[in-house]
Every structure is written in structure tokens, then in C-alpha cells.
Coordinates of C-alpha atoms in Angstrom, one line a residue:
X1 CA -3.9 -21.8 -9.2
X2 CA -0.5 -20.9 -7.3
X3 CA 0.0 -17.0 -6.7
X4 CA 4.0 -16.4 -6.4
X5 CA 3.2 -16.0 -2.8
X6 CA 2.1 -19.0 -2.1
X7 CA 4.8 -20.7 -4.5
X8 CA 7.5 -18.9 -2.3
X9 CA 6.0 -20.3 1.2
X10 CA 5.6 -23.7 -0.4
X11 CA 9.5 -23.5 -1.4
X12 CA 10.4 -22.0 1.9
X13 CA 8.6 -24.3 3.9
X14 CA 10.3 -27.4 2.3
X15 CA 13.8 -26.2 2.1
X16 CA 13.8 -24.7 6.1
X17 CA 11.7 -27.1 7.8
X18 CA 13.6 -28.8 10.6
X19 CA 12.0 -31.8 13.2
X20 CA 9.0 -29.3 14.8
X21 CA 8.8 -32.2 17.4
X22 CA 12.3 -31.1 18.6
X23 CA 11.3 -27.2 19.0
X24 CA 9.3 -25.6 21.4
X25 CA 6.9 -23.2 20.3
X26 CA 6.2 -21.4 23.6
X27 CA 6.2 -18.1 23.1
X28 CA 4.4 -14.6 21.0
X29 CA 4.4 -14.8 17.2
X30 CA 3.3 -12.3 15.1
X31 CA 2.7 -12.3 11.1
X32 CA 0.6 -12.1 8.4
X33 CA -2.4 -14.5 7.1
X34 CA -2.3 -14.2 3.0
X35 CA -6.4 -15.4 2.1
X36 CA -8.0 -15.3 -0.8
X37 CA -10.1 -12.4 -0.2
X38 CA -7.9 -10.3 1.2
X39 CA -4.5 -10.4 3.5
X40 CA -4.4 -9.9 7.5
X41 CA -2.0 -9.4 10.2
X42 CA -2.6 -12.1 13.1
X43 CA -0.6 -12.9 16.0
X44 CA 0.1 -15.8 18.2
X45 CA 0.2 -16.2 21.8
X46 CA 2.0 -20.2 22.8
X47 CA 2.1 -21.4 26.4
X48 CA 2.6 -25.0 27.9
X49 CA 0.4 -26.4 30.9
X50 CA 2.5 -29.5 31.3
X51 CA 2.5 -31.7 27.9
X52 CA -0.6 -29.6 26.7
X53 CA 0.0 -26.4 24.1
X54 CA -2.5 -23.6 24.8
X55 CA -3.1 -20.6 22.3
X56 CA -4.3 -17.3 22.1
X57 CA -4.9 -15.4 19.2
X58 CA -5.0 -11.6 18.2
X59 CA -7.2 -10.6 14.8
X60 CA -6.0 -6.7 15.0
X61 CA -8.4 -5.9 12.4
X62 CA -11.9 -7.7 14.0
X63 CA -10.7 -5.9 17.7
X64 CA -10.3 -9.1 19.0
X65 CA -7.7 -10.0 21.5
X66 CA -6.7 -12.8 23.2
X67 CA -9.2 -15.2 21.8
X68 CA -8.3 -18.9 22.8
X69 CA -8.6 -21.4 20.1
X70 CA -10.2 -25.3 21.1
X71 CA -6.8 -27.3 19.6
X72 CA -3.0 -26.8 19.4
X73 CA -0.9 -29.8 18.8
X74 CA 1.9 -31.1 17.5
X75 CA 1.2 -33.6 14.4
X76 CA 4.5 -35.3 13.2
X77 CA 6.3 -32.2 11.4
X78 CA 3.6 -29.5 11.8
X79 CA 1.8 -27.3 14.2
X80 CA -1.9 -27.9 14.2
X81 CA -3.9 -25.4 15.5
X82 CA -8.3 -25.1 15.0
X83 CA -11.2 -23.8 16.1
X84 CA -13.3 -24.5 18.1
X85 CA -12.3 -28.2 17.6
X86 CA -10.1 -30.4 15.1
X87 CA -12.8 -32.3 13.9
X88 CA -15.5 -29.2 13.5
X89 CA -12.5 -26.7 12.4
X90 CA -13.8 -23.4 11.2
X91 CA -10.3 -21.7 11.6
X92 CA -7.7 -24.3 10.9
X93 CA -3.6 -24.0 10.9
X94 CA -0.5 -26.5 9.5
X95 CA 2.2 -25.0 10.0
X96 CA 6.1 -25.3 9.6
X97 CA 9.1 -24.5 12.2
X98 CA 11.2 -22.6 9.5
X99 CA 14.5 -22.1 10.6
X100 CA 13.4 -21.9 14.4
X101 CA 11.9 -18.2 14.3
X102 CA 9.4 -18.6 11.7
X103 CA 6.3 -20.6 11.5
X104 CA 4.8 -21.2 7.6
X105 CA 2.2 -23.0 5.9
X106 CA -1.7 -23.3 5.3
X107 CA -4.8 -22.1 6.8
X108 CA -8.4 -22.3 6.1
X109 CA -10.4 -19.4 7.6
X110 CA -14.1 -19.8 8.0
X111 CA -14.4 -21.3 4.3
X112 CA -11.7 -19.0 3.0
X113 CA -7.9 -20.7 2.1
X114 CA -4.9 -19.0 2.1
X115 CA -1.0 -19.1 3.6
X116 CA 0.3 -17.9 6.8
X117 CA 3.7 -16.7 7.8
X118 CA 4.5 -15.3 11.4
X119 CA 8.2 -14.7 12.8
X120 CA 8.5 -15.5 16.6
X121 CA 9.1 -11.9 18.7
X122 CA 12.0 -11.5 21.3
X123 CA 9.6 -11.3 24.0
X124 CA 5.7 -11.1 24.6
X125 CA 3.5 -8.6 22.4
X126 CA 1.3 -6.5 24.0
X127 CA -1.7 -6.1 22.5
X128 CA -3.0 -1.8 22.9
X129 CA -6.6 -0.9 22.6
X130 CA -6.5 1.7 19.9
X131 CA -8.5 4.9 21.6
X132 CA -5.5 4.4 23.9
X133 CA -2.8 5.0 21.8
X134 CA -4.7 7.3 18.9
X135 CA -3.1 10.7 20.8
X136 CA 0.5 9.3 19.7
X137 CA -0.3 9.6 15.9
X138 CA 1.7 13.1 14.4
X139 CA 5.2 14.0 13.8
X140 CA 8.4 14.1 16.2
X141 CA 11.7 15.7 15.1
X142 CA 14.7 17.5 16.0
X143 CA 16.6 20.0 14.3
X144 CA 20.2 18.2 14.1
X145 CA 18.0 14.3 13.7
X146 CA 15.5 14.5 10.6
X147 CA 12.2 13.7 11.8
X148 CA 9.7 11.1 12.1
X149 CA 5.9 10.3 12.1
X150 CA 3.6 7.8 13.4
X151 CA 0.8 7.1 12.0
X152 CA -2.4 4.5 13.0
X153 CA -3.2 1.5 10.5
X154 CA -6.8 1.6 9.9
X155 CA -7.6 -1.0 12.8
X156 CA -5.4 0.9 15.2
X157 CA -1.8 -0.3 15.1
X158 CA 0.7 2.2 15.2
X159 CA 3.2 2.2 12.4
X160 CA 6.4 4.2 12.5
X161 CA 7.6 6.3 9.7
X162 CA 10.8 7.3 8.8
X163 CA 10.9 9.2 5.3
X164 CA 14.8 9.8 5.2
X165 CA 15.3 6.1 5.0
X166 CA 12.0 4.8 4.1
X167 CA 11.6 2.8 6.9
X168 CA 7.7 1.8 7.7
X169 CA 7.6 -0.9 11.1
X170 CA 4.8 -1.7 13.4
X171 CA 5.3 -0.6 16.6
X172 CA 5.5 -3.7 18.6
X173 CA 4.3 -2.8 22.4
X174 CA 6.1 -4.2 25.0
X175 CA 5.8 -4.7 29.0
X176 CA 7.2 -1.7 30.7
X177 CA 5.5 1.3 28.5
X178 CA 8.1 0.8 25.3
X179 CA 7.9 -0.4 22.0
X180 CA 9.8 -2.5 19.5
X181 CA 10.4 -2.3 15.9
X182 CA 11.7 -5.4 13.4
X183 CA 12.9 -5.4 9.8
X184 CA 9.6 -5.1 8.3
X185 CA 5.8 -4.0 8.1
X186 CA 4.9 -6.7 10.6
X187 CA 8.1 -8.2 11.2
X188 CA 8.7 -8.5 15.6
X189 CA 12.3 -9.5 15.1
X190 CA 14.7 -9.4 15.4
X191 CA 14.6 -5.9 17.2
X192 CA 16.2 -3.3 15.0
X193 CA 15.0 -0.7 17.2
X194 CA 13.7 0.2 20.7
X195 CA 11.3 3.2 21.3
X196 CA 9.2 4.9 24.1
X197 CA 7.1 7.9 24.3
X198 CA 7.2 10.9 26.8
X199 CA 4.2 12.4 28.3
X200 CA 4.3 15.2 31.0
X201 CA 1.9 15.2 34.4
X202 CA -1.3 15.6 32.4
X203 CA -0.8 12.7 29.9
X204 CA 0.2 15.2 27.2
X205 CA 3.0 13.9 24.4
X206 CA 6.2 15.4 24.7
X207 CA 8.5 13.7 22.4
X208 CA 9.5 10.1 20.8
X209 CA 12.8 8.8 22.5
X210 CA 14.5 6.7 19.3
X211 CA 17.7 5.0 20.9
X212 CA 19.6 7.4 21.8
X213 CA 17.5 10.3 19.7
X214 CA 14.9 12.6 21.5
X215 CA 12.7 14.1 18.8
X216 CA 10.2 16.4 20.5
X217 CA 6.7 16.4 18.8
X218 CA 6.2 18.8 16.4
X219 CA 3.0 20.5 16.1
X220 CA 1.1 19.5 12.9
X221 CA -2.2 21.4 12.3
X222 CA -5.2 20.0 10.4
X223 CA -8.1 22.3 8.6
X224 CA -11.1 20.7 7.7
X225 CA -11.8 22.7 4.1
X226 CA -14.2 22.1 1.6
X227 CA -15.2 23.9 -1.9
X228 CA -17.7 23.9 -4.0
X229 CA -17.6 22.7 -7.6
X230 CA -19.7 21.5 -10.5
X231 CA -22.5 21.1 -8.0
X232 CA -21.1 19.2 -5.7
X233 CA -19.5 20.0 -2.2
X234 CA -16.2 18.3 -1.5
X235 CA -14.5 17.9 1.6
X236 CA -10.8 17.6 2.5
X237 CA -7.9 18.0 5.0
X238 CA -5.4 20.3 4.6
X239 CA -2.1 19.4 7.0
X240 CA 0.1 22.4 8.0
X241 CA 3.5 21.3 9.1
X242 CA 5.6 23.4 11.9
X243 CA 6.1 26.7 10.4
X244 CA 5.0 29.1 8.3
X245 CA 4.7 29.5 4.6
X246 CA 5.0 25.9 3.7
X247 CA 4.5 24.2 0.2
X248 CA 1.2 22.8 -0.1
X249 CA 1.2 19.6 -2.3
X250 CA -2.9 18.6 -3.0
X251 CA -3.0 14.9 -3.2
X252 CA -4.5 12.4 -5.7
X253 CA -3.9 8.7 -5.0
X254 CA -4.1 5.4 -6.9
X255 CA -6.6 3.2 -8.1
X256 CA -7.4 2.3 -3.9
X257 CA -8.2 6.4 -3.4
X258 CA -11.6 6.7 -1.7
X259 CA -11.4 9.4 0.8
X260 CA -8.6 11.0 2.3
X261 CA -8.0 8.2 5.4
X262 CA -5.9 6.3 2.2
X263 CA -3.2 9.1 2.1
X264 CA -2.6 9.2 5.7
X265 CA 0.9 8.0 5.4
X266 CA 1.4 10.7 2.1
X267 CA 0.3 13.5 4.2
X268 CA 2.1 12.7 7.5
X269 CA 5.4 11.9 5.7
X270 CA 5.4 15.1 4.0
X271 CA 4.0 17.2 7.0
X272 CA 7.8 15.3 8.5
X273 CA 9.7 17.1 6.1
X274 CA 8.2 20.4 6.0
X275 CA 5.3 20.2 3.3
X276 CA 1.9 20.8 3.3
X277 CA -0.7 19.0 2.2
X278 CA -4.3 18.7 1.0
X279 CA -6.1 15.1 1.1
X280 CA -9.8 14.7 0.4
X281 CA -12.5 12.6 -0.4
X282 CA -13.0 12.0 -4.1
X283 CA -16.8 12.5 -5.5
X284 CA -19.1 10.2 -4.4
X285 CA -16.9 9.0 -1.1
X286 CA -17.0 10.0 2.4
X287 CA -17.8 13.3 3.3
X288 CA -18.0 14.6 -0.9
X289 CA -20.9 14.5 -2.9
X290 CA -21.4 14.0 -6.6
X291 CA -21.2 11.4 -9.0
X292 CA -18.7 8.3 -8.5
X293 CA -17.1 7.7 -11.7
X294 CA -16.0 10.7 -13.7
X295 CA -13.9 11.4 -16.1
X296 CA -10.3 12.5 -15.2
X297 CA -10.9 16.2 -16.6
X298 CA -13.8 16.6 -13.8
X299 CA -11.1 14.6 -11.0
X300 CA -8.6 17.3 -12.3
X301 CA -10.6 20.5 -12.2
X302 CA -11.4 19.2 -8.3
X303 CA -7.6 19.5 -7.9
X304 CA -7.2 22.2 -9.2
X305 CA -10.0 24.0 -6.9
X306 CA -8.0 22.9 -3.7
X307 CA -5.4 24.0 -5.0
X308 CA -6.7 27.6 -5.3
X309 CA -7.5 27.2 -1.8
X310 CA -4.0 26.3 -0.5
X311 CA -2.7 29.3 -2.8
X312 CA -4.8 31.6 -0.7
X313 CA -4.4 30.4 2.4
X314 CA -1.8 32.2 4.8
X315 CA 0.1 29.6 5.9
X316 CA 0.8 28.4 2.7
X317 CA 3.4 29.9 0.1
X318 CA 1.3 30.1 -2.8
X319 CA 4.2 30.8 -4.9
X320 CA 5.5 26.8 -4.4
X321 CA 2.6 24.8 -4.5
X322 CA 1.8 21.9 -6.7
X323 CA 0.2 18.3 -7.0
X324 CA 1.4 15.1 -5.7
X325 CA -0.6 12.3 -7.9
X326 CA 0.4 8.6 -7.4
X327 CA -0.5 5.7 -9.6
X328 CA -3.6 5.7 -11.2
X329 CA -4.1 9.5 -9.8
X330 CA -1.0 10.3 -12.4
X331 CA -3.7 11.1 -15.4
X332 CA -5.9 13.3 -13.3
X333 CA -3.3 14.7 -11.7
X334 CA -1.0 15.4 -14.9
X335 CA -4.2 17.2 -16.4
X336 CA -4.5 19.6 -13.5
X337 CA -0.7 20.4 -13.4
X338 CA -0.8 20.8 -17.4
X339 CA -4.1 23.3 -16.9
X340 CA -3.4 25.0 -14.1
X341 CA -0.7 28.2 -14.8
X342 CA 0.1 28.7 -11.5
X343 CA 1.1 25.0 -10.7
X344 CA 5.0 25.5 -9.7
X345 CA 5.7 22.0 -9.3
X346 CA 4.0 18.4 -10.3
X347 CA 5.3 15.1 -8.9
X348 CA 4.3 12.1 -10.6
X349 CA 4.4 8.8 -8.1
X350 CA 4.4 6.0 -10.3
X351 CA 2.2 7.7 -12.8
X352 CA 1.7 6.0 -15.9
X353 CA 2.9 8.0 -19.4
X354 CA 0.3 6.1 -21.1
X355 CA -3.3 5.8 -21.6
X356 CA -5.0 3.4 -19.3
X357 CA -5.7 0.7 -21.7
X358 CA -2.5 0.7 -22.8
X359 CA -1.0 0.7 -19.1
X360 CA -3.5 -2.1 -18.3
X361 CA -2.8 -4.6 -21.5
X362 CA 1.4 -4.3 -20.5
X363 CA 0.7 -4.8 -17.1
X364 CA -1.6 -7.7 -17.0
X365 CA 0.5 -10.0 -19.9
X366 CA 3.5 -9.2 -17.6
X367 CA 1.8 -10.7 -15.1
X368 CA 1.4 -13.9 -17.1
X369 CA 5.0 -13.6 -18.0
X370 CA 6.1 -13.7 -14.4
X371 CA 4.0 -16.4 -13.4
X372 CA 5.8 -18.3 -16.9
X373 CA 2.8 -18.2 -19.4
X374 CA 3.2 -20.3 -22.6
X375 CA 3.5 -18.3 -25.8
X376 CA 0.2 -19.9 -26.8
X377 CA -1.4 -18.8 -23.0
X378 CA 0.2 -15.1 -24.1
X379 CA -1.6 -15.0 -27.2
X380 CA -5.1 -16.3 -25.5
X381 CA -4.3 -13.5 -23.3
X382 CA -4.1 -10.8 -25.8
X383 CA -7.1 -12.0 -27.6
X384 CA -9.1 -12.0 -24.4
X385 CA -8.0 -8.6 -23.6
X386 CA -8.8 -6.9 -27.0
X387 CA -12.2 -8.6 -26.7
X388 CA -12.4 -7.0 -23.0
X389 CA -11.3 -3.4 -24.7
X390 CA -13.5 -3.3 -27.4
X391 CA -16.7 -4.1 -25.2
X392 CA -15.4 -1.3 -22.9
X393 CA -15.3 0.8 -25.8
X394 CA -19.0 -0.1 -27.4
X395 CA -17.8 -2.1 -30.5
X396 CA -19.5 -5.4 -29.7
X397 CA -22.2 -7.1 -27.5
X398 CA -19.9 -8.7 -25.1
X399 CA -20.8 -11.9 -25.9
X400 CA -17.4 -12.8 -27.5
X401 CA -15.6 -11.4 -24.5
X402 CA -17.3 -13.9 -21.9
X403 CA -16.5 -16.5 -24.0
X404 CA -12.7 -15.8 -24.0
X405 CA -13.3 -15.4 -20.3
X406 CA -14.6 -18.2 -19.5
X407 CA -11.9 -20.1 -21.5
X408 CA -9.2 -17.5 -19.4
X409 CA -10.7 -19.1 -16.2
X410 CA -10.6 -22.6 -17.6
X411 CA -6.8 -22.5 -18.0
X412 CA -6.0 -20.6 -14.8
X413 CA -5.4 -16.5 -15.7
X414 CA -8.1 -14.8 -14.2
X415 CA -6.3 -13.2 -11.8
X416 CA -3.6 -11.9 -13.8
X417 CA -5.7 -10.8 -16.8
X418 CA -8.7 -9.7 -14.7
X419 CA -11.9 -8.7 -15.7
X420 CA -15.8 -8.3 -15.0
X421 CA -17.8 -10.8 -14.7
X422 CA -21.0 -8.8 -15.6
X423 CA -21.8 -6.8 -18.6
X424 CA -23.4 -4.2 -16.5
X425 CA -20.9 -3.9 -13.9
X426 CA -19.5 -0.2 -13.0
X427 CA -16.6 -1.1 -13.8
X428 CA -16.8 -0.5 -17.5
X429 CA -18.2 3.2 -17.1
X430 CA -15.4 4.1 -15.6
X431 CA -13.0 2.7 -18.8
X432 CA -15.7 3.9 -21.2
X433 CA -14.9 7.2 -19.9
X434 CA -11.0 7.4 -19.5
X435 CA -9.9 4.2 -20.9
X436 CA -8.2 6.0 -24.5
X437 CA -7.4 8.6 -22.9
X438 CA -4.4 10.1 -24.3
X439 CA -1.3 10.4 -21.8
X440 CA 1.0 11.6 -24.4
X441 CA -0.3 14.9 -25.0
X442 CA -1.2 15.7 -21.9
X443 CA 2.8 15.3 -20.3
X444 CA 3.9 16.9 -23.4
X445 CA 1.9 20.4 -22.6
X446 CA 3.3 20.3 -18.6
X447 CA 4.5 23.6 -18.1
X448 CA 6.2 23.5 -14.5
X449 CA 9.3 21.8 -12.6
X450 CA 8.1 18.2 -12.9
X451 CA 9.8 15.0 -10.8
X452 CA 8.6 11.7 -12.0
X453 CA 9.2 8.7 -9.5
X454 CA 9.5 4.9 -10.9
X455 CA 10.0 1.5 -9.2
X456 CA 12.2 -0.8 -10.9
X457 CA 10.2 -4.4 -10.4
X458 CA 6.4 -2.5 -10.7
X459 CA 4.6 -4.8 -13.0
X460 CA 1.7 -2.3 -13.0
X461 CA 3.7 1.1 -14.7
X462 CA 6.6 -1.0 -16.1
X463 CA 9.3 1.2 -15.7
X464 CA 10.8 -0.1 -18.8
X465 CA 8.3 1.2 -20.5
X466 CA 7.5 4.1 -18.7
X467 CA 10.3 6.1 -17.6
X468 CA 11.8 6.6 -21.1
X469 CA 7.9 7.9 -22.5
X470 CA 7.8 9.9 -19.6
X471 CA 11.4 11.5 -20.6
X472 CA 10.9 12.5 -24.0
X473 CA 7.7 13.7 -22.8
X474 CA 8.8 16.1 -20.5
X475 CA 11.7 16.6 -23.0
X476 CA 9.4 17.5 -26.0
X477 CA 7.3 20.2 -23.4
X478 CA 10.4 21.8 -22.6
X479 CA 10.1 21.1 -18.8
X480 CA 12.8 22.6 -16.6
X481 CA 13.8 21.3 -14.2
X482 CA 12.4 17.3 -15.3
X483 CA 13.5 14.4 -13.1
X484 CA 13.0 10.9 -13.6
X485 CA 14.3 8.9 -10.9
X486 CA 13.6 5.1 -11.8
X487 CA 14.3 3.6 -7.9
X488 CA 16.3 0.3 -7.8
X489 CA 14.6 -3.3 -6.1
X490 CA 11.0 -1.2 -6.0
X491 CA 7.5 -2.3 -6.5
X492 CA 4.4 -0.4 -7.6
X493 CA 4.2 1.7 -4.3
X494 CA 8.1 2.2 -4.4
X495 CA 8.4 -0.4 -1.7
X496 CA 11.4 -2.2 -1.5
X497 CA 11.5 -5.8 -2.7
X498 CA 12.8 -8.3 0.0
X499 CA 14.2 -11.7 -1.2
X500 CA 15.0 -14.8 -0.1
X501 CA 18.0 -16.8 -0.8
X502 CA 16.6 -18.2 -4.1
X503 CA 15.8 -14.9 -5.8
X504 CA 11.9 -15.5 -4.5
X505 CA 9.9 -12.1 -3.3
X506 CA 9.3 -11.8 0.5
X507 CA 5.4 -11.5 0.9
X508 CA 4.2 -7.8 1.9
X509 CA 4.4 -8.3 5.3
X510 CA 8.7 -8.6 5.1
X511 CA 8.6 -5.4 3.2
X512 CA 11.2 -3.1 4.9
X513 CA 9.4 0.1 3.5
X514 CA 9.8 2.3 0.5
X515 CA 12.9 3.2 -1.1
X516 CA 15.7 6.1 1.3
X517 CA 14.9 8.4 -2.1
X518 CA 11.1 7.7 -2.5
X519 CA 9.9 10.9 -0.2
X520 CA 13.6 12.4 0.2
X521 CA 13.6 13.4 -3.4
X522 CA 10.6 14.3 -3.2
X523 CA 11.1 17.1 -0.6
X524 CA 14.1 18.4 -2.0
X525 CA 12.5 18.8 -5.2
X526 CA 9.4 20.9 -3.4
X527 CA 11.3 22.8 -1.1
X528 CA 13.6 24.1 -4.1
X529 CA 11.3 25.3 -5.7

């Protein structure tokens, strides 16, 4: 089956591909590997001994560095590059010269296939080891030049974040002590911006020089908290920006949220602008105890405790604090807003205004619709899905719906229209439990100021769909003030859609970052409150 990702590259590669005999690949590279069990960043290091190509490679996310791979060559039109030989290739590479900065194609990874795209940098990439770098995580500002964080991608890679214009870049090191920034995620050029970091004699960071820009380092204090509820203990971090009396936002993420680590960028962004936070570790994960899957009642009354806990603390105004819930954590998170009488503010990140079924049956035939489904493949879709609902809900043996599944695999829509493979997987537990629940009612007895975020192109929470449920919902409770904001050229995670000449999505790795009003609006809506 062809994703759209790999339907773009393919296109790309064929309309942009010059003679590669006639380029010279010397050089760093630095990109993204798209396999299909999961995506990576990976870079390239190209150097010529005479006639011979030589290469290094970086896998950020293994720790390795500078690894060099048994063959590079040129074959006619494409760069071959495997591991540790062409004829016994477990990591093998064809790639494309696209329009002389960008290399494209196919690559088989240990067993695994997938695409590849990496842009050539302006110079040669550094590679950091992360325990040397982890102390320049946190927030630098400057009273008359907004404010900025960096935060560390789970392998180590910094990431610079700027929330006025929604900027997220890698931070490229360079020789010399700086860094460089490109137009996207893991984009090396060209340079959009230059960067270094101060220290004083002890090694201490002093401030983030952007340009011409100094921001100083702000500080930014973390409290490891924990309470106590329905027998278990859960354990969280709250962040306490520069300042006192701060509005404390407690987080709930989407359907990804584990423990706290996958809202770093949530609570450093907000800790930029002046808000507190509280991230923790949902039941089950990390550091928290209790059972996994729960209904969102029992997710919401867990909110609402920390949220207790930021109302009492002293650094936090209590009078202006409120939840933060993105994506899936929009029906857990509208509960606790909707139950709790002290909430003075909700903000719904891509929450859905429906139930999760319902969300889940747009979403997925929308993704058939993109990829061009038939009318006939639509209507084997819907059947499969009611099949899939009504064994999630107890009204048959299942047998029907692994029928329709297998048939769904036969003709190529698994991956849009999804689904377990197993009867007893824990999967349906969780949809057992929340999967009717009912959206509607619960927006419509909100009680508080209440900003709802949308991205234009999310096939997950169609904004279509979505925004205008969400505005007689708030309308019908009265709500006051209610903001919808439905955010032009955005995804699911309000990133902004990159595309190429023909209309085709950039992959992730191109994204410039969320939208300029994804996390501005959102602190001007907190801070008025």
C-alpha cells in the first residue's frame, strides 16, 4: 500500500531528479528515515578519498555516532549506500539528488522498508553527546523580545521553541561553540537563524544570544508533587515560571500521554509566556500507580486533585487556574472543567465535541477519502467499522468483525480504518469503557471562560465538523467568554502544513512548527483571566 508520504517522495523524486553522476555529494546531510514501524531522524556524513565515497552515519535515537557504513557508490542515477556490504545489506539506501540539496528515495532497515529524505547542511554537523548539552534545556527571554525555550528531544537533541511564532527547529551544532537553525523540525538549511549560548567562569548559563537578541535565562522552577486519590498515588511536575502568582494550567494530553516527559514542550512553552503548569504521569505510567485504562470520569477527578494542589500553592494564583486538555485528553479534561466550580478557565487543544466512536468513525473514512477510496471501498469501510463498534460494545462474538477485517486488509485499508487484531486485546477495554461517551452534554454544562483551538487539515477532530458542535455547545451553556479559533493550513497538533509545488504535504520532518496563534492565544486567554 502507498501512504501519502511515500506517494509525495515517489512524485518528488521523479519530477526533481537531475544526472547524480554530475553532483558531488561530499558533504553533511541531515533528515528524516520514514519506516514502517516508526519514523527517525538520521544524518549523513560524505567525504571523497580519491574516486572512492566514504560515509558516516548518525542514528540520534540508538546514541550512535559516526558509524561508517561498508558501501557508498554511485549507480547510474542514484546513491547507493549499505551495510556492512552491497551484497549482504542489512541497512540499504537509493537515493535521489533532488534539486542539488536534497537526497530522496528508499531504504530497507534491518528487514524494515521505508522512505528517506535528508537536505544537505551549509556546513558540517556536529554531533553533541546529550549529558553535555542537557543544562541548556529551560527558558530565555527579555522583557522588550518575547521569550524562548529549549527543550531536549527524547534522545537528546535540542530543539528550539519559539511560542510567539510557533517556530520548533533543531538546533544544529556547529564548529566554533554555535548552533544553526533551518525551516523546519530537522531541516539544516538553508540557515534561518544562527545562535550561541553564554556561560560565565563556572560553566553556568547566562543567556541565549538569537542574532542580534540577548535573552537572559529565566529561572523556571520545577516541584515534584504528588496526591493521593482513589487508592492510588500519582506523581507529577508542577513548573513555576519567573514570578509570582502565576496561572497554573494542569495538563492532559492526547491519545500518546503516558507520563509527563510527552508534555515537555506544553509545559516549557507555557512556563515562556508566564504560565504555570502541572504535568504528570497518568495511572498506571511512570512514577503513578493504579489501574491503566479507566474511564474518563476517574482521568478527570485526577485533574481535578492537582488542580486543588496548584490552587493552594503560593506561587500560584488560585483565582486563574484551569486545565489545558489536548486531543484525546479533551473528554477527560472537559469533565473536570465542567465539575470542578472553581475552574476559571478550560482550553480545549483539538478536543473533540463528540463521543469517541463518533470522532473515530469521521476520522478514519476521511482517511480513506484522502487516500481516494471508491464509494464501494467507503461503504466496506463503514460496515467494517460498525462490526468493530458493536464488538467494542458487547453486541456480538466478534466473529463477524474479523471477517470484515480480514477482507479490509485484503483490499489495502488497514491502516486507515485500523483496528485489533485480537479479541482480547486491551484495546477494547478502554472503548468499552469511554467509547459512547457523550460529549455533548458534558460541553454544554461548562461553566467557565472556555477557548477551544482547531486545525483546519486535522483529519482526526475534523474541524468541519467540530468547531461548529463545539460553538453551539458552548453557546447552549451560556459560556462567557467562548472562543473558537479554527487555525488556517494546521494538522492534528496545530502544526503547520508545508507543501510542495503540486499541492502534496511535506513529510513531518519539513514541518515549520505550530501555527503564530497556537500558544499566543492561548496565553492571552489565561493571563486575562
Amino acid at each position: 500500500m502507498n501512504s501519502p508520504i511515500s506517494l509525495w517522495f515517489a512524485g518528488l523524486c521523479l519530477a526533481l531528479a537531475p544526472s547524480l553522476a554530475a553532483q558531488d555529494v561530499a558533504g553533511d546531510w541531515a533528515g528524516w528515515m520514514y519506516l514502517d514501524d516508526g519514523d527517525v531522524p538520521v544524518r549523513f556524513h560524505f567525504a571523497r578519498a580519491g574516486e572512492e565515497l566514504r560515509v558516516k552515519i548518525d542514528l540520534p535515537v540508538a546514541g550512535s555516532t559516526g558509524v561508517a557504513l561498508g558501501y557508498a557508490a554511485l549507480e547510474g542515477e542514484r546513491l547507493v549506500v549499505a551495510h556492512p556490504s552491497k551484497e549482504d545489506a542489512q541497512i540499504h539506501f537509493a537515493l535521489d539528488l533532488t534539486g542539488g540539496s536534497r537526497l530522496c528515495g528508499e531504504v530497507t532497515w534491518y528487514g524494515v522498508d521505508g522512505r528517506a529524505e535528508l537536505q544537505r547542511a551549509a556546513g558540517m554537523l556536529l554531533w553533541e553527546a546529550p549529558k553535555e548539552i542537557a543544562d541548556l534545556v529551560g527558558v530565555y527571554g527579555d522583557p522588550g523580545a518575547g521569550a524562548l525555550a529549549v527543550r531536549a528531544q527524547g534522545w537528546g537533541e535540542l530543539v528550539l521553541l519559539d511560542p510567539e511564532r510557533g517556530d520548533e527547529r533543531t538546533l544544529f551544532a556547529r564548529p566554533g561553540g554555535g548552533y544553526v537553525v533551518g525551516p523546519g523540525l530537522y531541516v539544516p538549511a538553508p540557515i534561518e537563524r544562527e545562535l550561541r549560548f553564554e556561560r560565565d567562569a563556572s560553566g553556568a548559563v547566562l543567556a541565549l544570544v538569537d542574532g542580534d537578541r540577548r535573552l537572559e535565562r529565566r529561572e523556571v522552577r520545577t516541584e515534584q508533587i504528588t496526591v493521593e486519590r482513589d487508592g492510588a498515588t500519582l506523581a507529577g511536575t508542577l513548573t513555576l515560571p519567573a514570578g509570582e502568582n502565576a496561572a497554573c494550567l494542569v495538563l492532559a494530553g492526547g491519545s500518546d500521554w503516558r507520563n509527563r516527559r510527552g508534555l515537555e514542550t506544553q509545559r516549557l512553552l507555557l512556563a515562556a509566556l508566564g504560565v504555570a503548569s502541572i504535568a504528570y504521569d497518568k495511572r498506571g505510567f511512570g512514577e503513578s500507580g493504579g489501574q491503566r485504562t479507566v474511564p474518563f470520569a476517574t482521568t478527570a477527578a485526577d485533574l481535578r486533585a492537582f488542580a486543588e494542589l496548584a490552587r493552594a500553592h503560593p506561587a500560584c494564583d488560585g483565582e486563574r487556574g484551569g486545565y489545558l486538555a489536548g486531543r484525546r485528553g479533551g473528554w477527560s479534561g472537559a469533565v473536570a472543567a465542567a465539575e470542578d466550580p472553581a475552574c476559571a478557565c478550560f482550553v480545549s487543544f483539538v478536543g473533540p465535541a463528540v463521543s469517541p466512536i463518533e470522532q473515530e468513525t469521521t476520522a478514519r473514512l476521511d482517511r480513506m477519502l484522502e487516500r481516494g477510496a471508491t464509494e464501494a471501498e467507503l461503504a466496506l469501510g463503514e460496515r467494517y467499522l460498525r462490526a468493530l463498534w458493536e464488538f467494542a460494545r458487547g453486541a456480538s462474538d466478534g466473529n463477524s468483525y474479523l471477517a470484515l477485517r480480514r477482507e479490509v486488509a485484503g483490499a489495502g485499508w488497514l491502516d486507515e480504518l485500523q483496528g485489533p487484531d485480537d479479541l482480547d486485546d486491551e484495546s477494547w477495554r478502554w472503548t468499552r469503557l469511554n467509547g459512547d461517551f457523550d460529549q455533548r452534554a458534558t460541553l454544554r454544562s461548562l461553566d467557565c471562560p472556555t477557548l477551544a483551538l482547531f486545525g483546519e487539515l486535522d483529519l482526526a477532530v475534523a474541524a468541519r465538523i467540530h468547531a461548529p458542535l463545539m460553538r453551539d455547545a458552548l453557546w447552549f451553556a451560556g459560556v462567557d467568554p467562548a472562543k473558537v479559533l479554527v487555525l488556517t493550513g494546521c494538522d492534528h497538533s496545530l502544526r503547520v502544513v508545508e507543501r510542495d509545488p503540486d499541492g502534496q504535504r511535506m513529510p513531518f520532518h519539513r514541518s515549520p512548527g505550530r501555527h503564530p496563534e497556537a500558544w499566543s492565544s492561548i496565553a492571552a486567554f489565561v493571563q486575562a483571566r
